[in-house]
Amino acid sequence: MNRLYHVALSPFCRKVRLTLAEKRIEVELVEEKYWDPSPDFLRRNPAGKVPILKIDNRFLPESQAICEYIDEIHPTPALMPRDREARYEVRRLCAWFDDKFNAEVTRKVMGERVWKKIMKKGYPDSKTIKEGLSAIKYHLDYMGWLLDQRRWLAGDQMTLADFAAAAHLSCLDYISDVDWNRQAAVKDWYAKIKSRPAFRSLLQDQLPGLPPAPQYAELDF
Amino acid sequence: MNRLYHVALSPFCRKVRLTLAEKRIEVELVEEKYWDPSPDFLRRNPAGKVPILKIDNRFLPESQAICEYIDEIHPTPALMPRDREARYEVRRLCAWFDDKFNAEVTRKVMGERVWKKIMKKGYPDSKTIKEGLSAIKYHLDYMGWLLDQRRWLAGDQMTLADFAAAAHLSCLDYISDVDWNRQAAVKDWYAKIKSRPAFRSLLQDQLPGLPPAPQYAELDF
Ligand SMILES: N[C@@H](CCC(=O)N[C@@H](CS)C(=O)NCC(=O)O)C(=O)O
Ligand SMILES: N[C@@H](CCC(=O)N[C@@H](CS)C(=O)NCC(=O)O)C(=O)O
């Protein structure tokens, strides 16, 4: 059976989980605590990162490469548009979230509030958290601006870009760090994506010792 | 005319320059000092990063999205293979360099040795430089291992993955921080790629106050 080595609140792993679920590709989820790696971890991925998808007896790391590959081998429902300009836009926005949003928000807020605790690496640094919570405003506003012109982030079709964004925001929502009242269009968009069957498995995640915020799994939030 | 907003020793900009040059797409290079941005900078790219390609009167940021787009609109010579598994491998390796190599090596070594100086942001931190110079060994060995099995990094064809890797290594080579004698296969590979016409413009780069190391532009290094 296919397998996904992952950790629960990783946005990169979540993007892959959403993609697999949307395509109805079943995988067994295997938790890989990369900070305390199993002996085979580096053999599966010499980069030492999750996610890693085991499919057809090969091990595939790198979330964006995985998602595009899955979209190519299982083209329906399509998560990449056919039009080249539209495809560019999807890739630009995936990079926006996985590079910029990740560095400015996810890594700071989740890094301090969640990962330090789970990895037992000391106490959260409140200055870093503050920077992250300040930066998220710009990102929500940018998303709001996009969604005032488009049904989905990259255009009128749901794509990988929506999954990339939802993957990050859902991690932050687990600890209640998204202000859904800031941008009505963003809240509507998240409500749409959160109610998809593909999202269900994410909403069931539970970290030991760190239960999700009450609204996390609610479709009416 | 097409235009590329860039900075000289940025690996992301270099990957795009190599791709454009390999496809013989002419661009005017415009230096964009993002740490001292021009008023229009954030209008061109709300992410506040270079490279940004101006083409057909649109502004396109994000190096990987740009390169894949260019490869789709100008398919020859191809920088992405046709086979899906091979395309996955190219994308995985681009991410290897632009995510992992960048964080572990480029950002540390170039960040301390070059960018701090250019941005006038204080003195280089020798501990960070040491970490970067130690990590590069693992990366060169990994490349050597790949190149013992393949003509190019992602397979038997030159691809974007080679440009991503060469973009990072060429920046480090500018300050003489690549030990070309560590892995013979890597040296041969770099000699091949360095001698391509597409590489010429990179070899002419000169930072004011920081001339390139003597071997930087030599084809016999
Ligand atoms: N570019 C990678 C990033 C994956 C990533 O950074 N994963 C984190 C967990 S969220 C990780 O495994 N970090 C371990 C490390 O960097 O050593 C991808 O898109 O898959
Ligand atoms: N994911 C981006 C990364 C580009 C990037 O980080 N560029 C650097 C220069 S090497 C930059 O503009 N940094 C400014 C900033 O991050 O504020 C890409 O591939 O184009």
Short mmCIF file of C-alpha atoms and ligand atoms in Angstrom, two decimals:
data_model
loop_
_atom_site.label_atom_id
_atom_site.label_comp_id
_atom_site.label_asym_id
_atom_site.label_seq_id
_atom_site.Cartn_x
_atom_site.Cartn_y
_atom_site.Cartn_z
CA MET A 1 0.00 0.00 0.00
CA ASN A 2 1.04 3.60 -0.50
CA ARG A 3 2.43 5.27 2.53
CA LEU A 4 3.03 8.84 3.57
CA TYR A 5 5.73 9.55 6.13
CA HIS A 6 4.63 12.76 7.75
CA VAL A 7 4.09 14.80 10.88
CA ALA A 8 0.64 16.06 11.75
CA LEU A 9 1.08 19.82 11.81
CA SER A 10 3.46 20.18 8.89
CA PRO A 11 2.07 22.37 6.12
CA PHE A 12 4.13 20.54 3.48
CA CYS A 13 2.76 17.18 4.59
CA ARG A 14 -0.75 18.62 4.68
CA LYS A 15 -0.53 19.90 1.13
CA VAL A 16 0.34 16.37 0.02
CA ARG A 17 -2.39 14.80 2.18
CA LEU A 18 -4.99 17.15 0.67
CA THR A 19 -3.80 16.36 -2.84
CA LEU A 20 -3.89 12.61 -2.28
CA ALA A 21 -7.31 12.76 -0.62
CA GLU A 22 -8.79 14.97 -3.32
CA LYS A 23 -7.66 12.39 -5.87
CA ARG A 24 -8.94 9.54 -3.67
CA ILE A 25 -5.53 7.93 -3.50
CA GLU A 26 -5.36 5.95 -0.30
CA VAL A 27 -2.26 6.10 1.82
CA GLU A 28 -1.27 4.79 5.18
CA LEU A 29 -0.06 7.68 7.31
CA VAL A 30 3.15 6.94 9.19
CA GLU A 31 4.41 9.48 11.66
CA GLU A 32 8.07 10.32 11.15
CA LYS A 33 9.54 12.35 13.96
CA TYR A 34 12.37 13.84 11.96
CA TRP A 35 13.96 15.38 15.05
CA ASP A 36 14.39 11.86 16.43
CA PRO A 37 14.74 9.97 13.18
CA SER A 38 14.25 6.27 12.61
CA PRO A 39 17.34 4.49 11.27
CA ASP A 40 15.84 4.28 7.77
CA PHE A 41 14.85 7.90 7.57
CA LEU A 42 17.88 9.21 5.68
CA ARG A 43 17.82 6.24 3.37
CA ARG A 44 14.28 7.17 2.36
CA ASN A 45 15.18 10.81 1.93
CA PRO A 46 18.79 11.98 2.13
CA ALA A 47 17.42 15.51 2.63
CA GLY A 48 16.10 14.41 6.04
CA LYS A 49 12.69 15.98 5.63
CA VAL A 50 9.05 15.00 5.56
CA PRO A 51 6.79 14.47 3.65
CA ILE A 52 8.00 11.34 1.89
CA LEU A 53 5.52 9.44 -0.25
CA LYS A 54 6.09 5.74 -0.74
CA ILE A 55 4.40 4.77 -3.96
CA ASP A 56 5.15 1.84 -6.29
CA ASN A 57 8.00 0.95 -3.96
CA ARG A 58 9.81 4.22 -4.52
CA PHE A 59 10.29 6.93 -1.90
CA LEU A 60 9.43 10.42 -3.07
CA PRO A 61 10.28 13.51 -1.01
CA GLU A 62 9.57 17.21 -1.68
CA SER A 63 5.96 18.27 -1.40
CA GLN A 64 5.64 20.37 -4.54
CA ALA A 65 7.35 17.79 -6.73
CA ILE A 66 5.11 15.10 -5.22
CA CYS A 67 1.92 17.07 -5.79
CA GLU A 68 2.72 17.91 -9.40
CA TYR A 69 3.68 14.30 -10.02
CA ILE A 70 0.43 13.04 -8.53
CA ASP A 71 -1.50 15.52 -10.61
CA GLU A 72 0.27 14.24 -13.71
CA ILE A 73 -0.31 10.54 -13.04
CA HIS A 74 -3.88 11.05 -11.71
CA PRO A 75 -5.14 13.99 -13.73
CA THR A 76 -8.74 14.01 -12.41
CA PRO A 77 -9.87 16.00 -10.57
CA ALA A 78 -7.28 18.43 -11.93
CA LEU A 79 -5.33 20.51 -9.43
CA MET A 80 -3.21 22.20 -12.07
CA PRO A 81 -4.98 24.20 -14.78
CA ARG A 82 -4.35 23.48 -18.47
CA ASP A 83 -3.57 27.01 -19.43
CA ARG A 84 0.11 27.95 -19.09
CA GLU A 85 -0.44 31.37 -17.59
CA ALA A 86 -2.79 29.84 -15.05
CA ARG A 87 -0.26 27.12 -14.26
CA TYR A 88 2.38 29.76 -13.69
CA GLU A 89 0.04 31.50 -11.27
CA VAL A 90 -0.55 28.29 -9.30
CA ARG A 91 3.16 27.69 -8.97
CA ARG A 92 3.83 31.28 -8.00
CA LEU A 93 1.28 31.07 -5.22
CA CYS A 94 2.46 27.68 -3.97
CA ALA A 95 5.89 29.25 -3.64
CA TRP A 96 4.36 32.31 -1.98
CA PHE A 97 3.02 30.11 0.81
CA ASP A 98 5.75 27.49 1.03
CA ASP A 99 8.56 30.03 0.90
CA LYS A 100 7.37 33.47 2.03
CA PHE A 101 4.40 32.67 4.26
CA ASN A 102 6.34 29.80 5.77
CA ALA A 103 9.34 31.95 6.64
CA GLU A 104 7.37 34.97 7.82
CA VAL A 105 4.50 33.28 9.64
CA THR A 106 4.41 29.49 9.96
CA ARG A 107 7.98 28.94 11.03
CA LYS A 108 7.79 31.75 13.55
CA VAL A 109 4.41 31.04 15.10
CA MET A 110 4.28 27.24 14.83
CA GLY A 111 8.01 26.99 15.39
CA GLU A 112 7.82 28.78 18.71
CA ARG A 113 4.39 27.70 19.93
CA VAL A 114 4.25 24.10 18.78
CA TRP A 115 7.55 22.66 17.59
CA LYS A 116 9.71 23.86 20.44
CA LYS A 117 7.32 22.21 22.82
CA ILE A 118 7.05 18.95 20.91
CA MET A 119 10.78 18.74 20.30
CA LYS A 120 11.50 19.80 23.88
CA LYS A 121 13.73 22.61 22.65
CA GLY A 122 13.14 25.29 25.22
CA TYR A 123 10.62 28.05 25.69
CA PRO A 124 8.71 30.01 23.05
CA ASP A 125 10.23 33.35 22.15
CA SER A 126 7.47 35.93 22.35
CA LYS A 127 9.20 38.42 20.05
CA THR A 128 9.33 35.88 17.23
CA ILE A 129 5.68 34.94 17.78
CA LYS A 130 4.71 38.60 17.64
CA GLU A 131 6.55 39.06 14.34
CA GLY A 132 4.69 36.10 12.89
CA LEU A 133 1.31 37.31 14.11
CA SER A 134 2.00 40.72 12.70
CA ALA A 135 3.08 39.34 9.31
CA ILE A 136 0.00 37.14 8.95
CA LYS A 137 -2.13 40.27 8.58
CA TYR A 138 -0.39 41.25 5.36
CA HIS A 139 -0.85 37.73 4.05
CA LEU A 140 -4.56 37.60 4.89
CA ASP A 141 -5.03 40.97 3.23
CA TYR A 142 -3.19 39.81 0.14
CA MET A 143 -5.38 36.69 0.01
CA GLY A 144 -8.45 38.87 0.48
CA TRP A 145 -7.35 41.04 -2.42
CA LEU A 146 -6.88 37.99 -4.65
CA LEU A 147 -10.20 36.47 -3.59
CA ASP A 148 -12.07 39.67 -4.33
CA GLN A 149 -11.18 39.09 -7.97
CA ARG A 150 -11.25 35.29 -8.17
CA ARG A 151 -13.27 32.38 -6.84
CA TRP A 152 -10.15 30.52 -5.79
CA LEU A 153 -6.67 31.81 -5.05
CA ALA A 154 -5.13 31.21 -8.47
CA GLY A 155 -8.26 31.67 -10.59
CA ASP A 156 -11.75 30.30 -11.00
CA GLN A 157 -10.77 26.73 -10.37
CA MET A 158 -9.58 25.13 -7.14
CA THR A 159 -5.88 24.26 -7.48
CA LEU A 160 -2.77 23.25 -5.62
CA ALA A 161 -2.38 26.90 -4.61
CA ASP A 162 -5.50 26.63 -2.46
CA PHE A 163 -4.14 23.50 -0.86
CA ALA A 164 -0.78 25.12 -0.18
CA ALA A 165 -2.47 28.08 1.50
CA ALA A 166 -4.99 25.97 3.41
CA ALA A 167 -2.20 23.70 4.59
CA HIS A 168 -0.43 26.60 6.30
CA LEU A 169 -3.54 28.29 7.63
CA SER A 170 -4.98 25.08 9.03
CA CYS A 171 -1.83 24.53 11.10
CA LEU A 172 -2.15 28.02 12.54
CA ASP A 173 -5.86 27.53 13.08
CA TYR A 174 -5.11 24.47 15.21
CA ILE A 175 -3.66 26.89 17.76
CA SER A 176 -6.25 29.55 17.01
CA ASP A 177 -3.83 32.00 15.43
CA VAL A 178 -5.85 33.01 12.38
CA ASP A 179 -8.18 35.98 12.66
CA TRP A 180 -10.98 34.82 10.38
CA ASN A 181 -12.82 38.09 10.80
CA ARG A 182 -10.13 40.13 9.14
CA GLN A 183 -11.09 39.37 5.54
CA ALA A 184 -14.57 38.06 4.77
CA ALA A 185 -13.46 36.63 1.41
CA VAL A 186 -10.74 34.59 3.11
CA LYS A 187 -13.16 33.19 5.65
CA ASP A 188 -15.60 32.17 2.90
CA TRP A 189 -12.79 30.56 0.96
CA TYR A 190 -11.58 28.63 4.00
CA ALA A 191 -15.14 27.50 4.80
CA LYS A 192 -15.45 26.12 1.27
CA ILE A 193 -12.17 24.26 1.38
CA LYS A 194 -12.59 23.06 4.96
CA SER A 195 -15.88 21.37 4.12
CA ARG A 196 -14.38 19.20 1.40
CA PRO A 197 -14.07 15.49 2.15
CA ALA A 198 -10.34 15.80 1.44
CA PHE A 199 -10.00 18.00 4.52
CA ARG A 200 -11.52 15.54 6.98
CA SER A 201 -8.38 13.68 7.90
CA LEU A 202 -6.61 16.96 8.74
CA LEU A 203 -9.42 17.99 11.04
CA GLN A 204 -9.02 14.80 13.03
CA ASP A 205 -5.35 15.43 13.87
CA GLN A 206 -4.58 15.59 17.56
CA LEU A 207 -1.19 16.33 19.06
CA PRO A 208 -0.59 14.64 22.41
CA GLY A 209 -0.61 17.28 25.14
CA LEU A 210 -1.74 19.98 22.73
CA PRO A 211 -5.41 19.59 21.80
CA PRO A 212 -6.77 21.70 18.94
CA ALA A 213 -8.55 24.98 19.54
CA PRO A 214 -12.34 24.54 19.77
CA GLN A 215 -13.14 25.99 16.33
CA TYR A 216 -10.45 23.95 14.59
CA ALA A 217 -12.69 21.13 13.37
CA GLU A 218 -15.93 23.14 13.18
CA LEU A 219 -17.30 23.82 9.73
CA ASP A 220 -19.12 26.80 11.16
CA PHE A 221 -16.28 28.78 12.72
CA MET B 1 11.84 44.36 -24.39
CA ASN B 2 11.84 41.65 -21.75
CA ARG B 3 13.46 42.63 -18.53
CA LEU B 4 14.81 40.75 -15.54
CA TYR B 5 14.95 42.53 -12.20
CA HIS B 6 17.71 40.78 -10.37
CA VAL B 7 20.80 40.97 -8.21
CA ALA B 8 24.08 39.57 -9.44
CA LEU B 9 24.92 36.91 -6.87
CA SER B 10 21.43 35.59 -6.25
CA PRO B 11 21.08 31.88 -7.05
CA PHE B 12 17.39 32.28 -7.85
CA CYS B 13 18.09 35.05 -10.33
CA ARG B 14 20.92 33.02 -11.81
CA LYS B 15 18.71 30.01 -12.40
CA VAL B 16 16.36 32.23 -14.38
CA ARG B 17 19.21 33.90 -16.28
CA LEU B 18 20.59 30.50 -17.27
CA THR B 19 17.18 29.34 -18.40
CA LEU B 20 16.55 32.45 -20.48
CA ALA B 21 20.01 32.34 -22.04
CA GLU B 22 19.80 28.64 -22.85
CA LYS B 23 16.55 29.36 -24.70
CA ARG B 24 18.08 32.44 -26.35
CA ILE B 25 15.46 34.75 -24.91
CA GLU B 26 16.95 38.19 -24.65
CA VAL B 27 16.36 40.24 -21.54
CA GLU B 28 17.61 43.50 -20.25
CA LEU B 29 19.09 42.97 -16.78
CA VAL B 30 18.00 45.57 -14.25
CA GLU B 31 19.60 45.52 -10.85
CA GLU B 32 17.02 45.66 -8.06
CA LYS B 33 18.54 46.24 -4.65
CA TYR B 34 15.70 44.74 -2.67
CA TRP B 35 17.20 45.89 0.63
CA ASP B 36 16.82 49.46 -0.59
CA PRO B 37 13.82 49.03 -2.85
CA SER B 38 12.70 51.32 -5.62
CA PRO B 39 9.20 52.73 -5.16
CA ASP B 40 7.75 50.37 -7.78
CA PHE B 41 9.32 47.24 -6.39
CA LEU B 42 6.38 46.02 -4.30
CA ARG B 43 3.97 46.82 -7.09
CA ARG B 44 5.94 44.52 -9.38
CA ASN B 45 6.10 41.79 -6.76
CA PRO B 46 4.16 42.08 -3.52
CA ALA B 47 6.43 39.36 -2.13
CA GLY B 48 9.32 41.84 -2.26
CA LYS B 49 11.79 39.44 -3.84
CA VAL B 50 13.90 39.08 -6.93
CA PRO B 51 13.95 37.67 -9.57
CA ILE B 52 11.05 39.30 -11.37
CA LEU B 53 10.69 38.73 -15.09
CA LYS B 54 8.92 41.36 -17.11
CA ILE B 55 7.56 39.67 -20.19
CA ASP B 56 4.63 40.69 -22.41
CA ASN B 57 4.05 43.57 -20.03
CA ARG B 58 3.40 41.31 -17.06
CA PHE B 59 5.65 41.00 -14.02
CA LEU B 60 6.42 37.44 -13.03
CA PRO B 61 8.16 36.62 -9.75
CA GLU B 62 9.24 33.24 -8.28
CA SER B 63 12.16 31.58 -10.00
CA GLN B 64 10.84 28.03 -10.27
CA ALA B 65 7.44 29.14 -11.56
CA ILE B 66 9.21 31.42 -14.08
CA CYS B 67 11.54 28.67 -15.31
CA GLU B 68 8.77 26.13 -15.77
CA TYR B 69 6.67 28.73 -17.54
CA ILE B 70 9.51 29.62 -19.89
CA ASP B 71 10.09 25.97 -20.59
CA GLU B 72 6.41 25.58 -21.47
CA ILE B 73 6.21 28.57 -23.78
CA HIS B 74 9.65 27.97 -25.36
CA PRO B 75 9.96 24.19 -25.30
CA THR B 76 13.27 23.94 -27.20
CA PRO B 77 15.86 23.21 -26.01
CA ALA B 78 13.89 21.35 -23.34
CA LEU B 79 14.90 21.83 -19.73
CA MET B 80 12.15 19.60 -18.38
CA PRO B 81 12.07 15.99 -19.53
CA ARG B 82 8.93 14.51 -21.05
CA ASP B 83 8.76 11.49 -18.82
CA ARG B 84 6.80 12.07 -15.61
CA GLU B 85 9.19 10.24 -13.30
CA ALA B 86 12.04 12.25 -14.76
CA ARG B 87 10.11 15.48 -14.33
CA TYR B 88 9.49 14.60 -10.71
CA GLU B 89 13.21 14.07 -10.25
CA VAL B 90 14.02 17.47 -11.76
CA ARG B 91 11.57 19.20 -9.44
CA ARG B 92 12.82 17.29 -6.43
CA LEU B 93 16.38 18.37 -7.13
CA CYS B 94 15.47 21.99 -7.83
CA ALA B 95 13.84 22.01 -4.40
CA TRP B 96 16.88 20.28 -2.93
CA PHE B 97 19.05 23.20 -4.00
CA ASP B 98 16.62 26.07 -3.61
CA ASP B 99 15.37 24.91 -0.21
CA LYS B 100 17.93 22.68 1.49
CA PHE B 101 21.22 23.75 -0.08
CA ASN B 102 20.13 27.36 0.16
CA ALA B 103 19.32 27.13 3.88
CA GLU B 104 22.32 25.01 4.82
CA VAL B 105 25.01 26.53 2.62
CA THR B 106 24.19 29.55 0.43
CA ARG B 107 22.36 31.61 2.99
CA LYS B 108 25.04 30.96 5.59
CA VAL B 109 28.15 31.46 3.51
CA MET B 110 26.96 34.08 1.03
CA GLY B 111 24.76 35.69 3.65
CA GLU B 112 27.69 36.28 5.98
CA ARG B 113 30.50 36.82 3.51
CA VAL B 114 28.77 38.81 0.80
CA TRP B 115 25.34 40.12 1.68
CA LYS B 116 26.17 41.54 5.07
CA LYS B 117 28.94 43.51 3.44
CA ILE B 118 26.86 44.73 0.52
CA MET B 119 23.87 45.60 2.68
CA LYS B 120 26.15 47.15 5.31
CA LYS B 121 24.62 44.97 7.99
CA GLY B 122 27.55 44.33 10.27
CA TYR B 123 30.34 41.80 10.39
CA PRO B 124 30.40 38.22 9.16
CA ASP B 125 29.73 35.61 11.81
CA SER B 126 32.45 33.00 11.54
CA LYS B 127 30.44 30.26 13.26
CA THR B 128 27.69 30.52 10.64
CA ILE B 129 30.25 30.49 7.83
CA LYS B 130 31.86 27.39 9.30
CA GLU B 131 28.52 25.61 9.45
CA GLY B 132 27.90 26.42 5.80
CA LEU B 133 31.36 25.28 4.72
CA SER B 134 30.93 22.08 6.63
CA ALA B 135 27.48 21.39 5.13
CA ILE B 136 28.66 21.94 1.57
CA LYS B 137 30.73 18.77 1.81
CA TYR B 138 27.66 16.61 2.25
CA HIS B 139 26.06 18.31 -0.71
CA LEU B 140 29.08 17.86 -2.97
CA ASP B 141 29.24 14.21 -1.98
CA TYR B 142 25.56 13.76 -2.71
CA MET B 143 26.04 15.37 -6.13
CA GLY B 144 29.05 13.16 -6.72
CA TRP B 145 26.97 10.11 -5.89
CA LEU B 146 24.25 11.18 -8.32
CA LEU B 147 26.76 11.99 -11.05
CA ASP B 148 28.43 8.63 -10.73
CA GLN B 149 25.18 7.14 -12.00
CA ARG B 150 23.99 9.83 -14.38
CA ARG B 151 25.41 12.22 -16.96
CA TRP B 152 23.50 15.15 -15.50
CA LEU B 153 22.05 15.63 -12.04
CA ALA B 154 18.52 14.47 -12.77
CA GLY B 155 19.28 11.97 -15.53
CA ASP B 156 20.94 11.74 -18.90
CA GLN B 157 19.68 15.06 -20.12
CA MET B 158 20.64 18.54 -18.90
CA THR B 159 17.68 20.05 -17.04
CA LEU B 160 16.59 22.81 -14.74
CA ALA B 161 18.05 20.80 -11.87
CA ASP B 162 21.53 21.38 -13.26
CA PHE B 163 20.82 25.09 -13.54
CA ALA B 164 19.50 25.25 -9.98
CA ALA B 165 22.63 23.54 -8.68
CA ALA B 166 25.02 25.55 -10.85
CA ALA B 167 23.29 28.76 -9.81
CA HIS B 168 24.11 28.12 -6.15
CA LEU B 169 27.59 26.74 -6.71
CA SER B 170 28.59 29.58 -9.03
CA CYS B 171 27.74 32.13 -6.33
CA LEU B 172 29.93 30.28 -3.86
CA ASP B 173 32.66 29.91 -6.46
CA TYR B 174 32.73 33.68 -6.88
CA ILE B 175 34.19 33.82 -3.38
CA SER B 176 36.18 30.63 -3.86
CA ASP B 177 34.18 28.54 -1.42
CA VAL B 178 33.75 25.40 -3.47
CA ASP B 179 36.36 22.67 -3.16
CA TRP B 180 36.34 21.37 -6.73
CA ASN B 181 38.80 18.64 -5.85
CA ARG B 182 36.45 16.90 -3.48
CA GLN B 183 34.43 15.05 -6.11
CA ALA B 184 35.86 14.56 -9.59
CA ALA B 185 32.42 13.93 -11.09
CA VAL B 186 31.15 17.25 -9.75
CA LYS B 187 34.11 19.12 -11.18
CA ASP B 188 33.58 17.54 -14.59
CA TRP B 189 29.90 18.39 -14.45
CA TYR B 190 30.62 22.01 -13.53
CA ALA B 191 33.21 22.31 -16.29
CA LYS B 192 30.61 21.13 -18.80
CA ILE B 193 27.96 23.53 -17.63
CA LYS B 194 30.34 26.45 -17.15
CA SER B 195 31.48 26.26 -20.76
CA ARG B 196 27.98 26.69 -22.16
CA PRO B 197 27.23 30.00 -23.86
CA ALA B 198 24.33 30.43 -21.42
CA PHE B 199 26.84 30.72 -18.58
CA ARG B 200 28.82 33.60 -20.06
CA SER B 201 26.82 36.46 -18.64
CA LEU B 202 27.15 35.01 -15.13
CA LEU B 203 30.91 34.81 -15.46
CA GLN B 204 31.07 38.49 -16.25
CA ASP B 205 29.37 39.58 -13.03
CA GLN B 206 31.41 41.89 -10.83
CA LEU B 207 30.36 43.20 -7.46
CA PRO B 208 31.76 46.64 -6.66
CA GLY B 209 34.40 46.29 -3.96
CA LEU B 210 34.28 42.51 -4.13
CA PRO B 211 36.01 41.19 -7.25
CA PRO B 212 35.57 37.51 -8.12
CA ALA B 213 38.12 34.90 -7.11
CA PRO B 214 40.70 34.27 -9.89
CA GLN B 215 39.30 30.90 -11.01
CA TYR B 216 35.73 32.16 -11.12
CA ALA B 217 35.58 32.90 -14.84
CA GLU B 218 38.21 30.35 -15.92
CA LEU B 219 36.97 27.39 -17.91
CA ASP B 220 40.01 25.49 -16.76
CA PHE B 221 39.76 25.75 -12.98
N1 LIG C 1 10.77 21.71 0.59
C1 LIG C 1 10.27 20.68 1.47
C2 LIG C 1 10.13 21.22 2.87
C3 LIG C 1 9.71 20.16 3.85
C4 LIG C 1 10.06 20.56 5.26
O1 LIG C 1 10.73 21.56 5.52
N2 LIG C 1 9.62 19.72 6.20
C5 LIG C 1 9.94 19.94 7.59
C6 LIG C 1 8.75 19.58 8.47
S1 LIG C 1 7.46 20.77 8.26
C7 LIG C 1 11.09 19.03 7.93
O2 LIG C 1 11.04 17.84 7.66
N3 LIG C 1 12.16 19.59 8.52
C8 LIG C 1 13.29 18.83 8.91
C9 LIG C 1 14.57 19.49 8.53
O3 LIG C 1 14.52 20.51 7.82
O4 LIG C 1 15.62 19.00 8.94
C10 LIG C 1 8.92 20.19 0.97
O5 LIG C 1 8.20 20.99 0.35
O6 LIG C 1 8.60 19.02 1.15
N1 LIG C 2 11.29 31.59 -3.82
C1 LIG C 2 11.92 32.74 -4.40
C2 LIG C 2 13.11 33.14 -3.59
C3 LIG C 2 13.78 34.39 -4.11
C4 LIG C 2 14.62 35.06 -3.05
O1 LIG C 2 14.64 34.64 -1.88
N2 LIG C 2 15.32 36.10 -3.46
C5 LIG C 2 16.12 36.87 -2.53
C6 LIG C 2 17.41 37.31 -3.17
S1 LIG C 2 18.47 35.93 -3.42
C7 LIG C 2 15.31 38.09 -2.14
O2 LIG C 2 14.81 38.81 -2.99
N3 LIG C 2 15.14 38.32 -0.85
C8 LIG C 2 14.42 39.47 -0.34
C9 LIG C 2 13.50 39.10 0.76
O3 LIG C 2 13.35 37.89 1.04
O4 LIG C 2 12.95 40.01 1.35
C10 LIG C 2 12.34 32.42 -5.83
O5 LIG C 2 12.64 31.25 -6.10
O6 LIG C 2 12.34 33.33 -6.68
#
